[in-house]
Amino acid sequence: MRAIAQGIANRGIMPWSRRAAALLPALLFAAPAMAQEEATVSAGDTAWMLTSTALVLMMTIPGLALFYAGMVRKKNVLATMMQSFFLAALVSVVWMVAGYSLAFGEGGAYVGDLSRMFLAGLGNGWDAPFTLGSGDGAVAFTIPESVFVMFQMTFAIITPALATGAMADRLKFSSLCVFTVLWSLLIYSPICHWVWHPNGWIFGMGALDFAGGTVVHINAGVAGLVGALVLGKRTGLGHENMAPFNLALAVIGAGLLWVGWFGFNAGSAGAAGGRAGMAMLVTQLAAGAATLAWAAAEWMTKGKPSVLGAISGAVAGLVAITPAAGFVMPGSALVIGIVAGLAGFWGATALKHWCGYDDSLDAFGVHGICGIVGALLTGILAYGPLSATPASPEGIAGSFGQFMLQLYAVLATFIFTAIGTFIILKVIDVVMGLRVSEESEREGLDVSLHGERLG
C-alpha cells in the first residue's frame, strides 16, 4: 500500500496521508510541521529534542551499564560495564560513517543509500529545519538535522547494548566489537529504514511503532536470543552460584532507565507538544502497572516479591509501551503494563526453563517478549484522535486489520534479525571465535579480558 506523507501534522498545520500519519509522528518522531514558508527552527522543539537525546544516551551510560553490571557476578562487573560504555563510543562512529546513511538515506524500500556517509551534506542548511525524504513523501521537521542525527544515534547505541545481556559472562570482547559493527550496519540500519523512513516498506504498509518496539526491543531481544543459543550456556550454570553481585547497582540502573525512557518515548513525538505529554504520561503508567503485575505474580508463585523482579517488571512495562506511547490513552497503558508484567515474568522464568537456553540477563525474556506484546497491543488499543489530522480526522484506531499489520511487522523483524544475526555470529566464530576459554570464564572476564579487578 502506498503511503504518501505530505507533512507532519501536529497542531493541525500540515495535511498528510492517513497511513503516514500513523507511522510518522510515531516512529519517525515526526515533529510538528510548519507551513513551508515558515522555514525556521523551533527553539522549543529543538530544546526538547536536545533534552530527550541526553536522556536516551543516559539510558545506556550509565543506566544500562549499571543495570546489567548489578546482575552479574563480581568477577564480571567491570567487563559488563565496559560493554555498554565501549559500544556507546563504537556505535557513535559507525553511525556517523555509514549507519545513518543506511537507515535514513533515500535508498529504496529495504535500505537507505550511501549518499550520507560521514554525514555528507549536513553542513547544507545546518541551522534550518530539515526534511526527511523527497518528493510527495517528504517529511518536514522543525528541528535541525544534526539534532535528529544525534537523537537517532542514541537509539542505535542502546539496541546492540541491550542484546549483550543475553550473552553476558562468556562473549569475547574483540568478537563483540566486530559483531556490533556488522550487526549495526547489516541488521539495525535496514530495519530502522523499513520502519521509520518514508520509503521503508513497513512504514508504507502502515504498521505502527512510535519509539522502537520493533526497531529496538524485538530487534535486540531476538539478537540476544540467537547469541545465547550460538554461544551456549555459561560454564557452571545450574551447578554454581550465579546470584547477582550487587542488586543495588541494578536498582540504580533501572531507575536511570525509567527516567531516561521519557526521552525515549516522549522525545519520539519530535516536538514539545500534547503528544509528547501523553507519551510521557502513558510511559509512567505502563511502567508502574508492569512493576505491580510482575511483583504480584512473583508473590503468588514464590511467596515473596523480589527486588530483581520489581525492577525487571518496570523495564518490561517500559518496553511494551514504547511502540504504543504516541497512540494510546492512559487506560490502555494500564492494560499494556499489566500484560507486559505478566508476560515478562513468564518469559524470564517459565519460557527460558522450558526451552533450555541461557539468556543470562533476560534480554529476550523482557525486551523480545514485551516488545512483541507492545507492538501487537498497539494494533488493538490505538486511539484514533492521537494521530488525527485535518486530512485524516479519524486517525489510526485499533482494529483487526491494524493488528494484522502489527503482526506482520513483528514476524518480519523477528525472522530477518534471527537469520541475519545467526549468519554474522557464525562467520565471526569461524574467523576469530566468539567465546572465551573455560579457564578465562572461570577466572572472570574482568581479569581475563581487561586485566583489572573490582575492589
Coordinates of C-alpha atoms in Angstrom, one line a residue:
M1 CA 0.0 0.0 0.0
R2 CA 1.3 3.4 -0.9
A3 CA 1.9 5.8 2.0
I4 CA 2.3 9.4 1.0
A5 CA 3.5 11.7 3.8
Q6 CA 2.8 15.3 2.7
G7 CA 4.0 16.7 6.0
I8 CA 3.8 16.1 9.8
A9 CA 0.6 17.1 11.2
N10 CA 0.9 18.2 14.8
R11 CA -1.3 21.1 15.9
G12 CA -3.2 20.5 12.7
I13 CA -1.0 22.6 10.4
M14 CA 0.0 20.4 7.5
P15 CA -2.0 17.5 5.9
W16 CA -0.6 14.1 5.3
S17 CA -1.9 10.6 4.4
R18 CA -3.8 8.5 6.9
R19 CA -1.2 5.8 6.8
A20 CA 1.8 8.1 7.1
A21 CA 0.1 10.0 9.9
A22 CA 0.0 6.8 11.9
L23 CA 3.7 5.9 11.4
L24 CA 5.4 9.2 11.0
P25 CA 4.6 11.0 14.2
A26 CA 5.0 7.8 15.9
L27 CA 8.2 6.4 14.8
L28 CA 9.9 8.9 12.8
F29 CA 9.5 11.1 15.8
A30 CA 7.9 13.4 13.3
A31 CA 7.9 16.9 14.6
P32 CA 5.1 19.3 14.2
A33 CA 5.3 20.5 10.7
M34 CA 5.2 24.2 10.0
A35 CA 3.9 25.8 6.9
Q36 CA 6.5 25.6 4.1
E37 CA 7.0 29.3 4.0
E38 CA 7.9 29.3 7.7
A39 CA 11.2 27.5 7.3
T40 CA 12.6 28.4 10.7
V41 CA 13.8 26.2 13.5
S42 CA 11.5 25.9 16.5
A43 CA 13.6 26.8 19.6
G44 CA 11.1 25.0 21.9
D45 CA 11.0 21.8 19.9
T46 CA 14.8 21.8 19.5
A47 CA 15.3 22.3 23.2
W48 CA 13.0 19.4 24.0
M49 CA 14.8 17.1 21.5
L50 CA 18.2 18.0 22.8
T51 CA 17.0 17.2 26.3
S52 CA 15.4 13.9 25.1
T53 CA 18.6 13.0 23.3
A54 CA 20.6 13.4 26.5
L55 CA 18.1 11.3 28.4
V56 CA 18.3 8.4 25.9
L57 CA 22.1 8.5 26.0
M58 CA 21.9 8.3 29.8
M59 CA 19.8 5.1 29.4
T60 CA 23.0 3.3 28.1
I61 CA 25.6 5.1 30.0
P62 CA 25.3 4.8 32.9
G63 CA 21.8 3.3 33.1
L64 CA 22.1 0.0 31.2
A65 CA 25.8 -0.3 32.3
L66 CA 24.7 -0.3 36.0
F67 CA 21.6 -2.4 35.4
Y68 CA 23.4 -5.2 33.7
A69 CA 26.5 -5.0 35.9
G70 CA 24.5 -5.3 39.1
M71 CA 23.1 -8.6 37.9
V72 CA 26.3 -10.4 37.0
R73 CA 28.9 -12.0 39.3
K74 CA 31.6 -9.8 40.9
K75 CA 34.3 -11.2 38.6
N76 CA 32.4 -9.9 35.5
V77 CA 31.1 -6.5 36.7
L78 CA 33.8 -4.3 35.0
A79 CA 33.6 -6.3 31.8
T80 CA 29.8 -5.9 31.7
M81 CA 30.0 -2.2 32.2
M82 CA 32.7 -1.9 29.6
Q83 CA 30.4 -3.4 27.0
S84 CA 27.8 -0.7 27.3
F85 CA 30.4 2.1 27.7
F86 CA 32.5 1.0 24.8
L87 CA 29.6 0.4 22.5
A88 CA 28.4 3.9 23.1
A89 CA 31.7 5.1 21.6
L90 CA 31.9 2.5 18.8
V91 CA 28.3 2.8 17.5
S92 CA 28.6 6.6 17.6
V93 CA 31.4 6.4 15.0
V94 CA 29.7 3.6 13.0
W95 CA 26.5 5.7 12.8
M96 CA 28.5 8.7 11.6
V97 CA 30.4 6.7 9.0
A98 CA 27.6 4.7 7.4
G99 CA 24.8 3.8 9.8
Y100 CA 22.8 6.9 9.5
S101 CA 23.1 6.8 5.7
L102 CA 21.8 3.2 5.5
A103 CA 19.0 4.0 7.9
F104 CA 17.8 7.4 6.7
G105 CA 19.4 7.8 3.3
E106 CA 16.9 8.0 0.4
G107 CA 17.5 4.4 -0.8
G108 CA 14.5 2.2 -1.5
A109 CA 12.0 0.1 0.4
Y110 CA 14.6 -2.0 2.2
V111 CA 17.7 0.1 3.0
G112 CA 19.0 3.6 2.6
D113 CA 21.8 4.6 0.2
L114 CA 25.3 5.7 0.9
S115 CA 24.8 9.3 -0.1
R116 CA 25.0 10.4 3.6
M117 CA 28.2 8.5 4.5
F118 CA 30.3 10.5 7.0
L119 CA 27.2 12.7 7.3
A120 CA 27.8 14.3 3.9
G121 CA 25.6 17.3 3.3
L122 CA 24.9 18.0 6.9
G123 CA 26.5 21.4 6.5
N124 CA 23.9 22.5 4.0
G125 CA 21.2 24.3 5.9
W126 CA 22.7 23.2 9.2
D127 CA 20.6 25.8 11.1
A128 CA 17.3 25.3 9.3
P129 CA 14.5 22.7 9.7
F130 CA 15.3 19.6 7.7
T131 CA 13.1 17.4 5.6
L132 CA 13.4 13.6 5.6
G133 CA 12.9 12.0 2.2
S134 CA 11.9 13.8 -1.0
G135 CA 9.0 14.3 -3.3
D136 CA 5.4 13.7 -2.2
G137 CA 6.5 11.5 0.7
A138 CA 8.9 14.0 2.3
V139 CA 8.5 14.6 6.0
A140 CA 9.1 18.1 7.4
F141 CA 10.7 18.7 10.8
T142 CA 11.0 21.8 12.9
I143 CA 14.4 20.8 14.3
P144 CA 17.9 20.9 12.6
E145 CA 19.0 17.6 11.1
S146 CA 22.0 17.5 13.5
V147 CA 19.6 17.0 16.4
F148 CA 17.7 14.3 14.5
V149 CA 21.0 12.5 13.7
M150 CA 22.1 12.6 17.4
F151 CA 18.7 11.5 18.7
Q152 CA 18.6 8.6 16.4
M153 CA 22.2 7.8 17.2
T154 CA 21.3 7.1 20.9
F155 CA 18.7 4.5 19.7
A156 CA 21.4 2.9 17.5
I157 CA 23.7 2.8 20.6
I158 CA 21.3 1.2 23.1
T159 CA 20.0 -1.5 20.7
P160 CA 23.1 -3.7 20.5
A161 CA 24.0 -2.9 24.1
L162 CA 20.6 -4.4 25.1
A163 CA 21.4 -7.6 23.2
T164 CA 24.7 -8.1 25.2
G165 CA 22.6 -9.0 28.3
A166 CA 21.7 -12.4 26.8
M167 CA 25.4 -13.2 26.1
A168 CA 26.8 -11.9 29.4
D169 CA 29.8 -13.7 31.1
R170 CA 31.1 -15.6 28.1
L171 CA 31.5 -13.4 25.0
K172 CA 34.9 -12.3 23.8
F173 CA 35.3 -8.5 23.8
S174 CA 37.0 -8.4 20.4
S175 CA 34.3 -10.5 18.9
L176 CA 31.6 -8.3 20.5
C177 CA 33.2 -5.2 18.8
V178 CA 33.2 -6.9 15.3
F179 CA 29.7 -8.2 15.8
T180 CA 28.4 -4.7 16.8
V181 CA 29.8 -3.1 13.7
L182 CA 28.4 -5.7 11.4
W183 CA 25.1 -6.0 13.1
S184 CA 24.6 -2.2 13.3
L185 CA 25.1 -1.8 9.6
L186 CA 23.5 -5.0 8.3
I187 CA 20.6 -5.5 10.7
Y188 CA 19.8 -2.4 12.7
S189 CA 20.1 0.2 10.0
P190 CA 17.9 -1.7 7.4
I191 CA 15.2 -2.4 10.0
C192 CA 15.3 1.3 11.0
H193 CA 14.9 2.2 7.4
W194 CA 11.9 -0.2 7.0
V195 CA 10.0 1.3 9.9
W196 CA 11.0 4.9 10.2
H197 CA 11.9 6.2 6.7
P198 CA 9.0 7.3 4.4
N199 CA 10.4 5.0 1.7
G200 CA 10.5 2.0 4.1
W201 CA 8.2 -0.9 3.3
I202 CA 6.9 -1.3 6.8
F203 CA 6.3 2.4 7.0
G204 CA 4.4 2.3 3.8
M205 CA 2.4 -0.7 4.9
G206 CA 1.1 1.3 7.8
A207 CA 2.4 -0.7 10.8
L208 CA 2.8 1.4 14.0
D209 CA 5.9 1.8 16.1
F210 CA 6.1 5.1 18.0
A211 CA 9.5 4.7 19.5
G212 CA 11.1 1.4 18.8
G213 CA 9.1 -1.7 19.7
T214 CA 10.3 -3.4 16.6
V215 CA 13.4 -1.4 15.7
V216 CA 14.9 -1.5 19.2
H217 CA 13.4 -4.1 21.5
I218 CA 12.3 -7.0 19.3
N219 CA 15.4 -6.5 17.3
A220 CA 17.7 -6.5 20.3
G221 CA 15.8 -9.3 22.1
V222 CA 15.9 -11.7 19.1
A223 CA 19.6 -10.9 18.5
G224 CA 20.3 -11.7 22.1
L225 CA 18.4 -15.0 22.0
V226 CA 20.3 -16.1 18.9
G227 CA 23.6 -15.1 20.5
A228 CA 22.7 -17.1 23.6
L229 CA 21.9 -20.1 21.5
V230 CA 25.1 -19.9 19.4
L231 CA 27.3 -19.3 22.4
G232 CA 25.8 -22.0 24.6
K233 CA 25.2 -21.9 28.3
R234 CA 27.5 -20.3 30.9
T235 CA 30.0 -22.7 32.5
G236 CA 28.6 -24.0 35.8
L237 CA 25.0 -22.9 35.1
G238 CA 22.8 -25.0 37.3
H239 CA 25.7 -26.1 39.5
E240 CA 27.4 -22.9 40.6
N241 CA 26.1 -19.8 42.3
M242 CA 25.1 -17.3 39.7
A243 CA 23.5 -14.9 42.1
P244 CA 23.8 -11.2 41.2
F245 CA 26.8 -9.4 42.8
N246 CA 25.1 -6.2 43.7
L247 CA 21.4 -5.6 43.1
A248 CA 21.8 -2.0 44.5
L249 CA 23.7 -1.2 41.3
A250 CA 20.9 -2.8 39.2
V251 CA 18.2 -0.8 41.0
I252 CA 20.1 2.5 40.3
G253 CA 20.5 1.4 36.7
A254 CA 16.8 0.6 36.4
G255 CA 15.9 4.0 37.9
L256 CA 18.1 5.7 35.3
L257 CA 16.5 3.7 32.6
W258 CA 13.0 4.6 33.8
V259 CA 13.8 8.3 33.8
G260 CA 15.7 8.2 30.5
W261 CA 12.7 6.4 28.9
F262 CA 10.8 9.7 29.0
G263 CA 13.3 11.0 26.4
F264 CA 13.0 7.7 24.5
N265 CA 9.2 7.8 24.3
A266 CA 8.1 11.4 24.8
G267 CA 11.1 12.6 22.6
S268 CA 9.8 10.4 19.8
A269 CA 7.0 12.9 19.3
G270 CA 9.7 15.1 17.7
A271 CA 8.3 18.2 19.4
A272 CA 7.3 19.7 22.7
G273 CA 3.6 19.3 22.4
G274 CA 0.5 17.5 23.5
R275 CA 1.6 14.2 22.0
A276 CA 4.8 14.3 23.9
G277 CA 2.9 14.9 27.1
M278 CA 0.6 12.0 26.5
A279 CA 3.5 9.7 25.6
M280 CA 5.2 10.6 28.9
L281 CA 2.1 10.0 30.9
V282 CA 1.4 6.6 29.4
T283 CA 5.0 5.6 29.8
Q284 CA 4.9 6.2 33.5
L285 CA 1.6 4.4 34.0
A286 CA 2.7 1.3 32.0
A287 CA 5.9 1.1 34.0
G288 CA 4.0 1.3 37.2
A289 CA 1.4 -1.3 36.2
A290 CA 4.0 -3.7 35.0
T291 CA 6.0 -3.4 38.2
L292 CA 2.9 -4.3 40.2
A293 CA 2.0 -7.1 37.9
W294 CA 5.4 -8.7 38.0
A295 CA 5.7 -8.4 41.8
A296 CA 2.2 -9.8 42.2
A297 CA 3.0 -12.8 40.0
E298 CA 6.2 -13.4 41.9
W299 CA 4.5 -13.0 45.2
M300 CA 1.8 -15.6 44.3
T301 CA 4.2 -18.2 42.8
K302 CA 7.3 -17.8 45.0
G303 CA 5.9 -16.3 48.2
K304 CA 7.9 -13.1 48.1
P305 CA 8.2 -10.2 45.7
S306 CA 11.9 -9.7 44.9
V307 CA 13.8 -6.5 44.2
L308 CA 15.1 -8.0 41.0
G309 CA 11.5 -8.8 40.0
A310 CA 10.3 -5.3 40.7
I311 CA 13.0 -3.6 38.5
S312 CA 12.5 -6.2 35.8
G313 CA 8.8 -5.5 35.8
A314 CA 9.4 -1.8 35.4
V315 CA 11.6 -2.4 32.4
A316 CA 9.0 -4.8 30.9
G317 CA 6.3 -2.1 31.1
L318 CA 8.6 0.5 29.6
V319 CA 9.5 -1.9 26.7
A320 CA 5.9 -2.7 26.0
I321 CA 4.6 0.9 26.0
T322 CA 7.4 2.0 23.6
P323 CA 5.7 1.2 20.3
A324 CA 2.3 2.4 21.7
A325 CA 3.3 5.6 23.5
G326 CA 2.0 8.1 21.0
F327 CA -1.1 6.1 20.1
V328 CA -2.8 5.1 23.3
M329 CA -4.6 6.7 26.2
P330 CA -3.9 6.1 29.9
G331 CA -6.4 3.3 30.4
S332 CA -4.8 1.3 27.6
A333 CA -1.4 2.0 29.1
L334 CA -2.5 0.2 32.3
V335 CA -3.6 -2.8 30.3
I336 CA -0.4 -2.9 28.3
G337 CA 1.6 -2.6 31.6
I338 CA -0.2 -5.4 33.3
V339 CA 0.1 -7.7 30.3
A340 CA 3.7 -6.9 29.9
G341 CA 4.5 -7.5 33.6
L342 CA 2.9 -11.0 33.4
A343 CA 4.4 -11.8 30.0
G344 CA 7.9 -10.6 31.1
F345 CA 7.7 -12.7 34.2
W346 CA 6.7 -15.7 32.1
G347 CA 9.5 -15.0 29.6
A348 CA 12.2 -14.7 32.2
T349 CA 11.1 -17.8 34.1
A350 CA 8.9 -20.5 32.6
L351 CA 9.8 -19.9 28.9
K352 CA 13.5 -19.9 29.5
H353 CA 13.3 -23.0 31.6
W354 CA 11.1 -24.9 29.1
C355 CA 13.3 -24.0 26.1
G356 CA 16.6 -24.5 28.0
Y357 CA 18.5 -21.5 26.6
D358 CA 20.8 -19.4 28.8
D359 CA 19.6 -15.8 28.3
S360 CA 21.9 -14.5 31.1
L361 CA 20.1 -11.2 31.9
D362 CA 16.8 -11.9 30.2
A363 CA 17.3 -9.7 27.2
F364 CA 14.9 -11.8 25.1
G365 CA 12.6 -12.6 28.0
V366 CA 12.0 -8.9 28.7
H367 CA 12.8 -6.9 25.6
G368 CA 11.9 -9.5 23.0
I369 CA 8.7 -10.8 24.6
C370 CA 7.4 -7.5 25.9
G371 CA 8.4 -5.7 22.6
I372 CA 6.1 -8.2 20.8
V373 CA 3.4 -7.7 23.4
G374 CA 3.5 -3.9 23.0
A375 CA 3.6 -4.0 19.2
L376 CA 0.6 -6.3 19.0
L377 CA -1.5 -4.4 21.6
T378 CA -0.8 -1.2 19.8
G379 CA -2.8 -2.6 16.9
I380 CA -5.7 -3.3 19.2
L381 CA -5.7 -0.3 21.6
A382 CA -4.6 2.6 19.3
Y383 CA -6.8 5.7 19.9
G384 CA -7.5 7.4 16.6
P385 CA -7.6 11.1 17.7
L386 CA -4.0 11.0 18.8
S387 CA -2.9 10.5 15.2
A388 CA -5.7 12.5 13.7
T389 CA -5.1 15.3 11.2
P390 CA -7.3 17.6 9.1
A391 CA -6.8 15.3 6.2
S392 CA -7.5 12.2 8.3
P393 CA -9.8 13.3 11.1
E394 CA -10.3 9.8 12.4
G395 CA -6.6 9.0 12.7
I396 CA -5.5 5.4 13.2
A397 CA -7.6 3.4 15.6
G398 CA -7.2 -0.1 16.8
S399 CA -8.8 -2.8 14.6
F400 CA -8.3 -6.4 13.5
G401 CA -6.7 -5.0 10.3
Q402 CA -4.2 -2.9 12.2
F403 CA -3.5 -5.9 14.5
M404 CA -2.6 -8.0 11.4
L405 CA -0.3 -5.2 10.1
Q406 CA 1.5 -5.2 13.5
L407 CA 1.8 -9.0 13.5
Y408 CA 3.3 -8.9 10.0
A409 CA 5.9 -6.3 11.1
V410 CA 6.8 -8.3 14.2
L411 CA 7.2 -11.5 12.2
A412 CA 9.3 -9.8 9.5
T413 CA 11.6 -8.2 12.2
F414 CA 11.9 -11.5 14.1
I415 CA 12.8 -13.6 11.0
F416 CA 15.2 -11.1 9.5
T417 CA 17.0 -10.4 12.7
A418 CA 17.2 -14.1 13.7
I419 CA 18.7 -15.2 10.3
G420 CA 21.0 -12.2 9.9
T421 CA 22.3 -12.4 13.5
F422 CA 22.9 -16.1 13.2
I423 CA 24.9 -15.7 10.0
I424 CA 27.0 -12.8 11.4
L425 CA 27.8 -14.8 14.6
K426 CA 28.7 -17.9 12.7
V427 CA 31.1 -16.1 10.4
I428 CA 32.8 -14.4 13.4
D429 CA 33.0 -17.7 15.2
V430 CA 34.8 -19.3 12.2
V431 CA 37.2 -16.3 11.7
M432 CA 38.1 -15.4 15.3
G433 CA 36.0 -17.3 17.7
L434 CA 33.1 -16.0 19.8
R435 CA 33.5 -17.4 23.3
V436 CA 36.3 -17.0 25.8
S437 CA 38.0 -20.2 27.0
E438 CA 36.6 -22.1 30.0
E439 CA 39.7 -21.0 32.0
S440 CA 39.1 -17.4 31.2
E441 CA 35.4 -17.7 32.0
R442 CA 36.1 -19.3 35.4
E443 CA 38.7 -16.6 36.2
G444 CA 36.3 -13.9 35.3
L445 CA 36.1 -11.5 32.3
D446 CA 37.4 -8.5 34.3
V447 CA 40.8 -10.1 34.6
S448 CA 41.0 -12.3 31.5
L449 CA 39.7 -9.6 29.0
H450 CA 40.7 -6.3 30.6
G451 CA 43.4 -7.1 33.2
E452 CA 41.5 -5.4 36.0
R453 CA 39.7 -6.4 39.1
L454 CA 36.8 -4.8 41.1
G455 CA 37.9 -4.0 44.6

